[in-house]
Coordinates of C-alpha atoms and ligand atoms in Angstrom, one line a residue:
M1 CA -38.2 -28.9 -3.2
K2 CA -38.8 -26.7 -0.2
L3 CA -36.9 -29.1 2.0
A4 CA -34.0 -29.2 -0.4
W5 CA -33.8 -25.4 -0.1
L6 CA -33.8 -25.5 3.6
L7 CA -31.0 -28.0 3.6
V8 CA -28.9 -25.8 1.4
L9 CA -29.6 -22.7 3.4
L10 CA -29.5 -24.1 6.9
P11 CA -25.7 -24.6 7.3
T12 CA -25.0 -21.1 6.0
A13 CA -27.6 -19.5 8.2
L14 CA -26.3 -21.4 11.2
G15 CA -22.7 -20.6 10.4
R16 CA -23.6 -16.9 10.4
I17 CA -25.4 -17.0 13.7
V18 CA -22.7 -19.0 15.3
S19 CA -19.9 -16.8 14.1
R20 CA -21.7 -13.6 14.9
D21 CA -22.4 -14.9 18.4
S22 CA -18.7 -15.8 18.9
A23 CA -17.8 -12.3 17.8
S24 CA -20.1 -10.6 20.2
S25 CA -19.1 -12.8 23.1
T26 CA -15.5 -12.3 22.3
C27 CA -16.2 -8.6 22.3
K28 CA -17.7 -8.9 25.8
H29 CA -14.6 -10.8 27.0
L30 CA -12.3 -8.1 25.6
E31 CA -14.4 -5.4 27.2
A32 CA -14.3 -7.1 30.5
T33 CA -10.5 -7.1 30.5
Y34 CA -9.9 -4.0 28.5
P35 CA -12.9 -1.6 28.9
D36 CA -10.9 1.4 27.7
L37 CA -9.6 -0.4 24.6
T38 CA -12.8 -2.0 23.4
F39 CA -15.2 0.1 21.3
F40 CA -18.7 -0.7 20.3
P41 CA -20.9 0.7 17.4
L42 CA -21.7 4.4 17.8
S43 CA -18.8 5.2 20.0
P44 CA -16.4 7.7 18.5
G45 CA -13.5 5.3 18.6
Y46 CA -15.5 2.7 16.8
I47 CA -16.7 5.1 14.1
K48 CA -13.2 6.3 13.5
A49 CA -11.7 2.8 13.2
N50 CA -14.6 1.7 11.0
T51 CA -14.8 4.6 8.6
D52 CA -11.3 6.1 8.4
F53 CA -10.5 4.3 5.2
Y54 CA -9.5 5.5 1.8
T55 CA -12.4 3.6 0.2
S56 CA -15.9 3.6 1.6
S57 CA -16.3 0.0 0.5
A58 CA -14.3 -0.8 3.6
W59 CA -16.9 0.5 6.1
L60 CA -17.9 -3.0 7.0
G61 CA -19.1 -2.6 10.6
P62 CA -17.2 -5.1 12.9
A63 CA -18.8 -6.5 16.0
C64 CA -16.4 -4.3 18.0
V65 CA -13.0 -2.6 17.6
F66 CA -10.1 -3.5 19.9
Q67 CA -7.4 -0.9 20.0
P68 CA -4.3 -2.0 22.0
T69 CA -1.8 0.4 23.3
D70 CA 0.8 -2.3 24.0
S71 CA 2.1 -5.5 22.3
R72 CA 0.9 -7.6 25.3
H73 CA -2.7 -6.4 24.9
L74 CA -2.6 -7.3 21.3
A75 CA -1.1 -10.7 22.1
D76 CA -3.9 -11.4 24.6
A77 CA -6.5 -10.5 22.0
V78 CA -4.9 -12.8 19.4
L79 CA -5.0 -15.7 21.9
L80 CA -8.7 -15.0 22.7
L81 CA -9.7 -14.7 19.1
K82 CA -7.8 -17.9 18.3
N83 CA -9.4 -19.8 21.3
T84 CA -12.9 -18.7 20.4
S85 CA -12.4 -19.1 16.6
T86 CA -13.5 -15.5 16.1
P87 CA -12.7 -14.0 12.7
F88 CA -10.8 -10.7 12.8
A89 CA -9.0 -8.1 10.7
I90 CA -6.2 -5.7 11.5
R91 CA -6.0 -2.2 10.2
G92 CA -3.2 0.4 9.9
G93 CA -3.7 3.6 7.9
G94 CA -6.6 2.1 5.9
H95 CA -5.2 3.0 2.5
M96 CA -5.4 -0.4 0.8
P97 CA -8.5 0.2 -1.3
I98 CA -10.0 -3.3 -0.9
A99 CA -13.1 -3.7 1.2
N100 CA -11.9 -6.4 3.6
A101 CA -8.2 -5.9 3.4
A102 CA -8.2 -4.2 6.8
N103 CA -11.7 -4.4 8.1
I104 CA -14.4 -7.1 8.8
N105 CA -18.1 -7.2 9.1
S106 CA -20.2 -8.0 12.2
S107 CA -19.0 -11.6 12.1
G108 CA -15.7 -10.5 13.4
V109 CA -13.5 -8.1 15.5
L110 CA -11.4 -5.3 14.0
L111 CA -8.0 -4.9 15.6
S112 CA -6.9 -1.3 15.2
S113 CA -3.3 -0.3 15.2
F114 CA -4.1 3.3 16.1
G115 CA -3.1 2.9 19.8
L116 CA 0.4 1.7 18.9
S117 CA 1.6 5.2 17.9
Q118 CA 5.1 5.4 19.4
L119 CA 7.8 7.4 17.7
K120 CA 11.2 7.4 19.1
V121 CA 14.5 8.3 17.6
S122 CA 17.6 6.3 18.8
D123 CA 20.2 8.0 20.9
D124 CA 22.6 8.4 18.0
H125 CA 19.7 9.3 15.7
S126 CA 20.6 6.5 13.2
T127 CA 17.2 4.8 13.6
V128 CA 13.7 5.6 14.6
H129 CA 11.1 3.3 16.2
V130 CA 7.7 3.8 14.6
G131 CA 4.4 2.2 15.8
P132 CA 1.9 0.9 13.2
G133 CA -0.6 3.5 14.4
N134 CA 1.3 6.2 12.6
R135 CA 0.9 7.6 9.1
W136 CA 3.9 8.8 7.2
A137 CA 2.9 12.4 7.9
D138 CA 3.3 11.7 11.7
V139 CA 6.7 10.2 11.1
Y140 CA 7.9 13.2 8.9
K141 CA 6.5 15.6 11.5
Y142 CA 8.3 13.9 14.3
L143 CA 11.6 13.7 12.5
E144 CA 11.7 17.3 11.2
P145 CA 13.2 18.9 14.3
Y146 CA 16.0 16.3 14.2
G147 CA 16.8 17.1 10.5
L148 CA 16.0 13.5 9.6
S149 CA 13.9 11.7 7.1
V150 CA 13.2 8.0 6.3
V151 CA 12.5 6.0 3.2
G152 CA 8.7 6.1 3.5
G153 CA 5.4 7.1 1.9
R154 CA 5.3 9.6 -0.9
L155 CA 2.1 11.0 0.5
G156 CA 1.7 11.6 4.2
V157 CA -1.8 10.1 4.6
V158 CA -0.7 6.6 3.9
G159 CA -0.4 4.2 6.9
V160 CA 3.0 2.8 8.0
P161 CA 2.2 -0.9 8.5
G162 CA 0.5 -1.9 5.3
Y163 CA 2.9 0.1 3.3
I164 CA 6.0 -1.5 4.8
L165 CA 4.7 -5.0 4.9
G166 CA 3.8 -4.8 1.2
G167 CA 7.3 -3.5 0.3
G168 CA 6.9 0.3 0.1
V169 CA 7.8 2.5 -2.8
A170 CA 9.3 5.9 -1.8
F171 CA 10.8 9.0 -3.5
F172 CA 14.1 7.8 -2.1
S173 CA 13.7 4.3 -3.5
N174 CA 15.8 4.6 -6.6
E175 CA 18.6 5.5 -4.2
Y176 CA 17.9 3.3 -1.2
G177 CA 15.5 0.6 -2.4
W178 CA 12.2 -0.5 -0.9
A179 CA 11.1 1.1 2.3
S180 CA 11.2 -2.4 3.7
A181 CA 14.9 -2.6 2.8
N182 CA 15.5 0.1 5.3
V183 CA 13.9 -1.6 8.3
V184 CA 16.4 -2.5 10.9
R185 CA 14.1 -4.7 12.9
F186 CA 10.4 -5.7 13.1
T187 CA 8.6 -6.4 16.4
G188 CA 5.3 -8.2 16.2
V189 CA 2.8 -10.6 17.8
L190 CA 2.9 -14.2 16.6
A191 CA -0.3 -16.4 16.4
D192 CA 0.8 -18.2 19.5
G193 CA 0.9 -15.0 21.5
R194 CA 4.7 -14.5 21.6
V195 CA 6.0 -11.0 21.0
V196 CA 9.2 -11.4 19.0
T197 CA 11.8 -9.2 17.4
A198 CA 13.0 -10.1 13.9
K199 CA 16.4 -8.9 12.7
P200 CA 18.5 -9.9 9.7
N201 CA 20.9 -11.8 12.0
N202 CA 18.8 -13.2 14.9
E203 CA 16.9 -16.4 15.3
H204 CA 14.0 -14.8 13.5
A205 CA 15.9 -13.8 10.4
D206 CA 13.5 -15.8 8.3
L207 CA 10.6 -13.8 9.6
F208 CA 12.6 -10.6 9.0
W209 CA 12.9 -11.6 5.4
A210 CA 9.2 -12.5 5.1
L211 CA 8.0 -9.2 6.5
R212 CA 10.0 -7.3 3.8
G213 CA 7.0 -7.5 1.4
G214 CA 5.2 -10.7 2.4
G215 CA 2.2 -9.0 3.8
N216 CA 0.1 -9.8 6.8
S217 CA 0.3 -13.6 6.9
F218 CA 3.1 -13.9 9.4
A219 CA 2.8 -11.6 12.4
L220 CA 0.9 -8.5 13.6
A221 CA 3.5 -5.8 13.6
T222 CA 3.7 -3.6 16.7
D223 CA 7.0 -1.7 15.9
F224 CA 9.2 -0.9 13.0
E225 CA 12.7 0.3 13.6
L226 CA 13.7 2.2 10.5
K227 CA 17.1 3.5 9.4
T228 CA 17.0 7.3 9.3
L229 CA 18.4 9.5 6.5
R230 CA 20.3 12.7 7.4
V231 CA 18.1 14.6 5.0
P232 CA 16.4 17.6 6.6
K233 CA 15.0 18.9 3.3
V234 CA 14.4 17.7 -0.2
T235 CA 13.2 19.5 -3.4
V236 CA 9.6 18.3 -3.9
G237 CA 6.4 19.6 -5.3
M238 CA 3.6 19.3 -7.8
A239 CA 3.6 20.5 -11.4
N240 CA 0.3 20.9 -13.3
Y241 CA 0.6 20.9 -17.1
G242 CA -3.1 21.1 -17.9
F243 CA -4.7 19.5 -21.0
G244 CA -3.6 18.6 -24.5
V245 CA 0.0 17.7 -23.8
G246 CA -0.4 14.0 -24.0
E247 CA 2.2 13.3 -26.6
Q248 CA 4.9 15.2 -24.9
F249 CA 3.9 13.7 -21.6
I250 CA 4.4 10.2 -23.0
R251 CA 7.9 11.2 -24.3
S252 CA 8.8 12.7 -21.0
V253 CA 7.7 9.6 -19.1
H254 CA 9.9 7.5 -21.3
D255 CA 12.9 9.9 -21.2
F256 CA 12.8 10.2 -17.4
A257 CA 12.4 6.5 -16.8
T258 CA 15.2 5.5 -19.1
A259 CA 17.6 8.4 -18.7
G260 CA 16.6 10.6 -15.8
T261 CA 16.6 7.7 -13.3
K262 CA 20.4 7.3 -13.9
D263 CA 20.5 10.1 -11.3
P264 CA 19.1 8.0 -8.4
K265 CA 18.3 11.2 -6.4
A266 CA 15.5 12.1 -8.8
A267 CA 12.0 10.7 -8.9
V268 CA 8.8 11.6 -10.6
I269 CA 5.2 10.5 -10.3
P270 CA 3.8 11.4 -13.7
M271 CA 0.0 11.4 -13.7
A272 CA -2.7 11.4 -16.4
E273 CA -6.2 11.9 -15.2
Y274 CA -9.2 11.2 -17.3
L275 CA -12.2 13.3 -16.2
P276 CA -15.5 11.7 -17.5
E277 CA -17.4 14.9 -16.8
T278 CA -15.6 16.8 -19.5
G279 CA -14.1 13.9 -21.5
T280 CA -10.6 15.4 -21.1
V281 CA -7.2 14.3 -19.8
S282 CA -5.3 16.5 -17.3
Y283 CA -1.6 16.0 -16.9
S284 CA 0.6 16.6 -13.8
A285 CA 3.6 15.2 -12.0
I286 CA 5.0 15.1 -8.5
L287 CA 8.7 16.0 -8.8
F288 CA 11.3 15.0 -6.3
Y289 CA 15.0 15.6 -5.9
N290 CA 17.2 14.6 -3.0
G291 CA 19.1 17.8 -2.8
N292 CA 18.7 21.6 -3.0
N293 CA 18.1 21.9 -6.7
A294 CA 14.9 22.8 -8.5
T295 CA 16.5 22.4 -12.0
P296 CA 18.5 19.1 -11.9
A297 CA 19.3 17.8 -15.4
A298 CA 17.6 14.5 -14.5
L299 CA 14.2 16.3 -14.3
Q300 CA 14.5 18.3 -17.5
S301 CA 11.8 16.3 -19.3
F302 CA 9.2 17.4 -16.7
Q303 CA 10.2 21.1 -16.7
K304 CA 10.0 24.0 -19.0
P305 CA 10.5 24.3 -21.9
T306 CA 9.9 20.5 -22.5
L307 CA 6.7 20.5 -20.4
T308 CA 5.7 23.8 -19.1
P309 CA 3.8 23.8 -15.8
L310 CA 0.8 26.1 -15.4
T311 CA 1.3 25.9 -11.7
N312 CA 4.3 24.5 -9.9
T313 CA 5.1 24.0 -6.2
F314 CA 8.5 22.2 -6.7
R315 CA 10.7 23.7 -4.0
Y316 CA 13.2 22.9 -1.2
R317 CA 11.5 21.9 2.0
S318 CA 11.1 19.1 4.6
M319 CA 9.0 16.0 3.9
N320 CA 6.8 17.3 6.7
Q321 CA 6.0 20.5 4.9
W322 CA 5.4 18.5 1.7
S323 CA 2.9 16.2 3.5
Q324 CA 0.9 19.2 4.5
E325 CA 0.5 20.4 0.9
L326 CA -1.4 17.4 -0.5
D327 CA -2.9 15.6 2.4
G328 CA -5.8 18.0 2.8
A329 CA -6.8 17.3 -0.7
V330 CA -6.6 13.5 -0.2
G331 CA -8.7 13.9 2.9
L332 CA -11.5 15.4 0.8
L333 CA -11.8 12.0 -0.9
K334 CA -13.1 10.4 2.3
G335 CA -16.4 8.7 1.6
S336 CA -15.7 8.0 -2.0
R337 CA -15.2 4.7 -3.6
Q338 CA -11.6 3.9 -4.6
R339 CA -10.0 1.0 -6.5
F340 CA -6.6 0.2 -7.8
Y341 CA -5.0 -1.9 -10.6
V342 CA -1.3 -2.1 -11.4
L343 CA 0.3 -2.9 -14.7
N344 CA 4.1 -3.5 -14.8
I345 CA 5.8 -2.6 -18.0
H346 CA 9.4 -2.2 -19.2
A347 CA 10.2 1.5 -19.6
S348 CA 12.6 0.9 -22.5
R349 CA 10.1 1.2 -25.4
K350 CA 8.2 4.5 -25.7
E351 CA 5.4 2.9 -27.8
T352 CA 4.5 0.6 -24.9
I353 CA 3.9 3.7 -22.7
A354 CA 1.8 5.2 -25.5
T355 CA -0.3 2.1 -25.9
V356 CA -1.0 2.0 -22.2
H357 CA -1.9 5.6 -22.1
D358 CA -3.9 5.8 -25.3
T359 CA -5.9 2.6 -24.8
F360 CA -6.7 3.6 -21.2
V361 CA -8.1 6.9 -22.3
E362 CA -10.0 5.4 -25.3
V363 CA -11.6 2.7 -23.2
A364 CA -12.4 5.1 -20.4
K365 CA -14.3 7.3 -22.9
T366 CA -16.8 4.5 -23.6
S367 CA -16.7 2.0 -20.7
L368 CA -16.4 3.6 -17.3
P369 CA -19.3 3.0 -15.0
I370 CA -21.5 6.1 -14.3
G371 CA -20.5 7.8 -11.2
V372 CA -16.7 7.7 -11.8
V373 CA -15.2 11.0 -11.0
V374 CA -11.6 10.4 -12.1
A375 CA -9.8 7.5 -13.9
A376 CA -6.1 8.1 -13.4
M377 CA -2.8 6.5 -14.4
A378 CA 0.5 7.2 -12.6
F379 CA 3.8 6.2 -14.2
P380 CA 6.4 5.8 -11.3
Q381 CA 9.8 4.3 -12.2
V382 CA 11.7 1.4 -10.6
A383 CA 15.3 1.7 -11.7
E384 CA 18.2 -0.7 -11.5
Q385 CA 19.7 0.9 -8.4
Y386 CA 16.4 0.5 -6.6
I387 CA 16.8 -3.3 -7.0
H388 CA 20.5 -3.4 -6.1
A389 CA 19.9 -1.3 -3.0
S390 CA 17.2 -3.7 -1.9
T391 CA 19.5 -6.7 -1.7
V392 CA 20.9 -5.5 1.6
N393 CA 20.5 -7.7 4.7
G394 CA 19.5 -10.9 2.8
G395 CA 17.2 -9.3 0.2
D396 CA 13.5 -9.7 0.0
P397 CA 10.8 -12.0 -1.2
Q398 CA 10.1 -9.9 -4.3
D399 CA 13.7 -10.3 -5.5
L400 CA 13.0 -8.1 -8.6
D401 CA 15.0 -8.8 -11.7
P402 CA 17.5 -6.0 -12.4
D403 CA 17.9 -7.1 -16.0
G404 CA 14.4 -5.8 -16.9
A405 CA 14.9 -2.4 -15.3
P406 CA 13.9 0.3 -15.5
Y407 CA 10.3 -0.7 -15.0
I408 CA 7.2 1.5 -14.8
W409 CA 4.5 0.2 -12.4
V410 CA 1.5 1.9 -14.0
E411 CA -0.9 2.6 -11.2
E412 CA -4.4 2.7 -12.4
S413 CA -6.7 4.3 -9.8
I414 CA -10.4 5.0 -10.0
T415 CA -12.2 7.5 -7.8
A416 CA -16.0 7.2 -7.9
L417 CA -19.1 8.1 -6.0
A418 CA -19.8 5.7 -3.1
A419 CA -22.7 4.1 -4.8
V420 CA -20.6 2.7 -7.6
R421 CA -19.9 -1.0 -7.2
D422 CA -16.4 -2.5 -7.0
E423 CA -17.6 -5.1 -9.5
D424 CA -18.4 -2.5 -12.1
I425 CA -15.0 -0.8 -11.7
D426 CA -13.4 -4.2 -12.0
A427 CA -15.3 -4.8 -15.2
F428 CA -13.6 -1.7 -16.6
Y429 CA -10.2 -2.8 -15.4
T430 CA -10.7 -6.2 -17.0
K431 CA -11.7 -4.7 -20.3
V432 CA -9.0 -2.0 -20.5
N433 CA -6.1 -4.1 -19.4
G434 CA -7.3 -7.0 -21.6
E435 CA -7.1 -4.6 -24.6
I436 CA -3.7 -3.2 -23.6
R437 CA -2.3 -6.7 -23.2
Q438 CA -3.7 -7.8 -26.6
K439 CA -2.2 -4.8 -28.4
L440 CA 1.2 -5.3 -26.7
L441 CA 1.1 -8.9 -27.6
A442 CA 0.4 -8.1 -31.2
D443 CA 3.4 -5.8 -31.1
G444 CA 5.5 -8.7 -29.7
V445 CA 6.0 -6.9 -26.3
K446 CA 6.4 -9.0 -23.2
L447 CA 5.3 -7.7 -19.9
P448 CA 7.3 -8.2 -16.8
E449 CA 5.5 -10.6 -14.5
Y450 CA 5.9 -9.0 -11.1
T451 CA 2.8 -7.3 -9.7
Y452 CA 3.2 -5.0 -6.7
L453 CA 1.0 -6.1 -3.9
N454 CA 0.2 -2.7 -2.4
D455 CA -1.1 -1.3 -5.7
A456 CA -2.8 -4.5 -7.0
N457 CA -6.5 -5.2 -7.7
P458 CA -7.9 -8.2 -5.8
A459 CA -8.2 -10.0 -9.1
Q460 CA -4.4 -9.8 -9.6
D461 CA -2.5 -12.7 -8.1
S462 CA 0.4 -10.7 -6.6
F463 CA 2.1 -13.6 -4.8
G464 CA 1.8 -15.7 -8.0
T465 CA 4.2 -13.3 -9.6
F466 CA 7.0 -13.7 -6.9
P467 CA 9.8 -16.0 -7.8
P468 CA 8.4 -19.5 -7.1
D469 CA 11.2 -20.5 -4.7
N470 CA 10.6 -17.4 -2.7
L471 CA 6.8 -18.1 -2.6
A472 CA 7.6 -21.6 -1.3
R473 CA 10.0 -20.2 1.3
L474 CA 7.3 -17.7 2.4
R475 CA 4.9 -20.6 2.9
K476 CA 7.4 -22.5 4.9
I477 CA 8.0 -19.5 7.1
R478 CA 4.3 -19.1 7.6
A479 CA 4.0 -22.8 8.6
R480 CA 6.8 -22.3 11.1
Y481 CA 5.4 -19.1 12.7
D482 CA 1.6 -19.7 12.2
P483 CA 1.1 -23.5 11.8
D484 CA -2.6 -23.1 12.5
R485 CA -3.0 -20.4 9.9
V486 CA -4.6 -18.0 12.3
F487 CA -3.5 -15.0 10.3
T488 CA -4.6 -16.6 7.1
D489 CA -7.9 -18.4 7.8
L490 CA -9.2 -16.6 10.9
M491 CA -7.9 -13.2 9.6
P492 CA -9.1 -13.5 6.0
G493 CA -8.4 -10.0 4.7
G494 CA -5.3 -8.8 2.9
W495 CA -2.9 -10.6 0.6
K496 CA -2.1 -14.2 1.7
V497 CA 0.6 -16.5 0.6
S498 CA -1.8 -19.5 0.5
Ligands
LIG501 C1 -3.3 7.9 -1.6 C2 -2.4 6.7 -1.6 C3 -1.1 6.9 -1.8 C4 -0.2 5.8 -1.8 N1 1.1 6.0 -2.0 C5 1.9 4.9 -2.0 C6 3.4 5.1 -2.1 O1 3.9 6.2 -2.3 N2 4.1 4.0 -2.2 C7 3.6 2.8 -2.0 O2 4.4 1.8 -2.0 N3 2.3 2.6 -1.8 C8 1.5 3.6 -1.8 N4 0.1 3.4 -1.7 C9 -0.4 2.0 -1.4 C10 -0.2 1.7 0.1 O3 1.2 1.3 0.2 C11 -1.1 0.6 0.5 O4 -2.4 1.0 0.4 C12 -0.8 0.2 1.9 O5 -1.3 -1.1 2.2 C13 -1.3 1.2 2.9 O6 -0.9 0.9 4.2 P1 -2.0 1.2 5.4 O7 -1.4 0.9 6.7 O8 -2.6 2.5 5.2 O9 -3.1 0.1 5.0 P2 -4.3 -0.7 5.6 O10 -5.3 -0.7 4.6 O11 -4.6 -0.3 7.0 O12 -3.6 -2.2 5.7 C14 -3.1 -2.8 4.5 C15 -2.8 -4.2 4.8 O13 -1.9 -4.3 5.9 C16 -2.3 -5.1 7.0 N5 -1.9 -4.5 8.3 C17 -2.3 -3.3 8.7 N6 -1.7 -3.1 9.9 C18 -1.0 -4.2 10.2 C19 -0.2 -4.6 11.3 N7 0.0 -3.8 12.4 N8 0.3 -5.8 11.3 C20 0.1 -6.7 10.3 N9 -0.6 -6.3 9.2 C21 -1.2 -5.1 9.2 C22 -3.9 -5.1 6.8 O14 -4.4 -6.2 7.4 C23 -4.1 -5.0 5.3 O15 -4.1 -6.2 4.7 C24 -0.7 4.5 -1.6 C25 -2.1 4.3 -1.5 C26 -3.0 5.4 -1.5 C27 -4.4 5.2 -1.3
LIG502 C1 -6.4 -20.0 25.2 O1 -6.3 -21.4 25.4 C2 -5.1 -21.8 26.0 C3 -5.0 -23.4 26.0 O2 -6.2 -24.0 25.6 C4 -5.0 -21.2 27.4 O3 -3.7 -21.6 27.9 C5 -5.1 -19.7 27.3 O4 -5.1 -19.2 28.6 C6 -6.3 -19.3 26.5 N1 -6.2 -17.9 26.3 C7 -7.2 -17.1 26.3 C8 -6.9 -15.6 26.1 O5 -8.4 -17.4 26.4
LIG503 C1 -19.6 -11.3 6.7 O1 -18.6 -11.6 5.8 C2 -18.6 -13.0 5.6 C3 -17.4 -13.3 4.7 O2 -17.4 -12.4 3.6 C4 -19.9 -13.4 4.9 O3 -19.9 -14.8 4.6 C5 -21.0 -13.1 5.8 O4 -22.3 -13.4 5.2 C6 -21.0 -11.7 6.3 N1 -22.0 -11.5 7.4 C7 -22.8 -10.4 7.5 C8 -23.6 -10.4 8.7 O5 -22.8 -9.6 6.7

């Protein structure tokens, strides 16, 4: 009996020791060549890279952090990690709320993008080079004096690389498509140490296509060249409607998604937040208009008298100014536990929106784990023009179906105290979304299949919802660029096309 136990335990125990040893010796090698770029526990650089995450579940404690300031350094590190079979992770802004998406424990090395923070507008101002160490707030701040913007994050705190490689939904998206549809070229390190540039029409056009939403299985991005928009200012802000307006809120979500989005310059993030402390639901919306107009017809359903804000910051200003408004508040969430789940619905039927909203609130009242501070739903829209605009330069792996548009990608997000376990939050997601699906099924409602990678729960198979031919093509491209599956097997975190 005892012997049998030993035999079972020995390989795992050995495996751990071996890999931990390989990580620490790899760290020593990195330190020998790059003493200024290699950080060990308790150094400020290490602490920042290990803890500057949206969810505290990601504070995994790597053996060391390597923070290159140049593609070549990163390529060296990749070759070393590969040669020594050392597991690793790569991080950008740290906003994917999944523990190991962009970090790794002491069995591996964390590659930090922070050192690759270049920002450079082209001579004719038509594009901007953005390093993966930036957050969208950095990009908007840099572009403000040029009177430019880009199709990027709706909140400034979000990191550039994970956002773009997963697709990227922006305020401008109903006009210009995915953020990734506005990339002119990607530069990145391949698993064999080459630094390559992928464009829609060069020898790496297949890689270019894969990086428009295919995630981190193909290359480590070191530069994004983005198309700029000559948009110095937009009308943007936050409206708070308070409590007890649920029915009108649902009507407004439906009206805007089906009618308002016909004006592609308008966007709304309607939000319903259930607060377990008081058992109430608070309603708000981020309003956006690409123009100097605080009362566009398209946004009527989220303005008075339809829904009357108690407070409202909707006004004409730069994206940089907007980033500063909310990012402080998001910063206060640091150290909390965060978790996402995304539910894709057709916007056409108002009752579907009501079922999602009502069921979520009902189940939240009885089944949220103790320690949850907010259980929120956001109802952003993906309109037909979003999808058409994304077909430029060869399209993308998601290849959304325009016939089902407009969609609402309901973002369910839970904020909890750090002690709450991911498993317990996921048990709530399973229950509530199971009930929602059951009710919709009983009403004969079919849900669109596509599940957005950047908002998905780890239990959701995002790639399984891509068109099968595109998934097969993604796998072929991975086999071409990373035949040894370094960025899949040795870098296990994040969404993989395996
Ligand atoms: C507050 C908040 C607001 C958000 N708003 C939006 C929004 O408006 N629109 C939207 O579409 N999404 C939004 N998201 C989701 C967001 O797009 C994802 O969380 C995204 O992955 C964040 O990118 P990041 O660089 O911060 O992520 P990270 O967590 O650092 O990384 C995410 C993934 O990208 C990989 N990665 C990171 N850097 C690199 C690199 N250099 N090369 C290759 N792979 C890399 C990581 O390995 C990881 O798997 C939001 C999330 C939060 C928490
Ligand atoms: C990795 O191994 C290859 C061949 O085995 C060798 O050419 C290369 O220099 C090694 N690189 C590192 C960083 O150890
Ligand atoms: C690190 O993570 C791996 C993969 O999840 C796991 O198998 C291993 O036990 C962890 N090691 C430590 C030291 O926590």
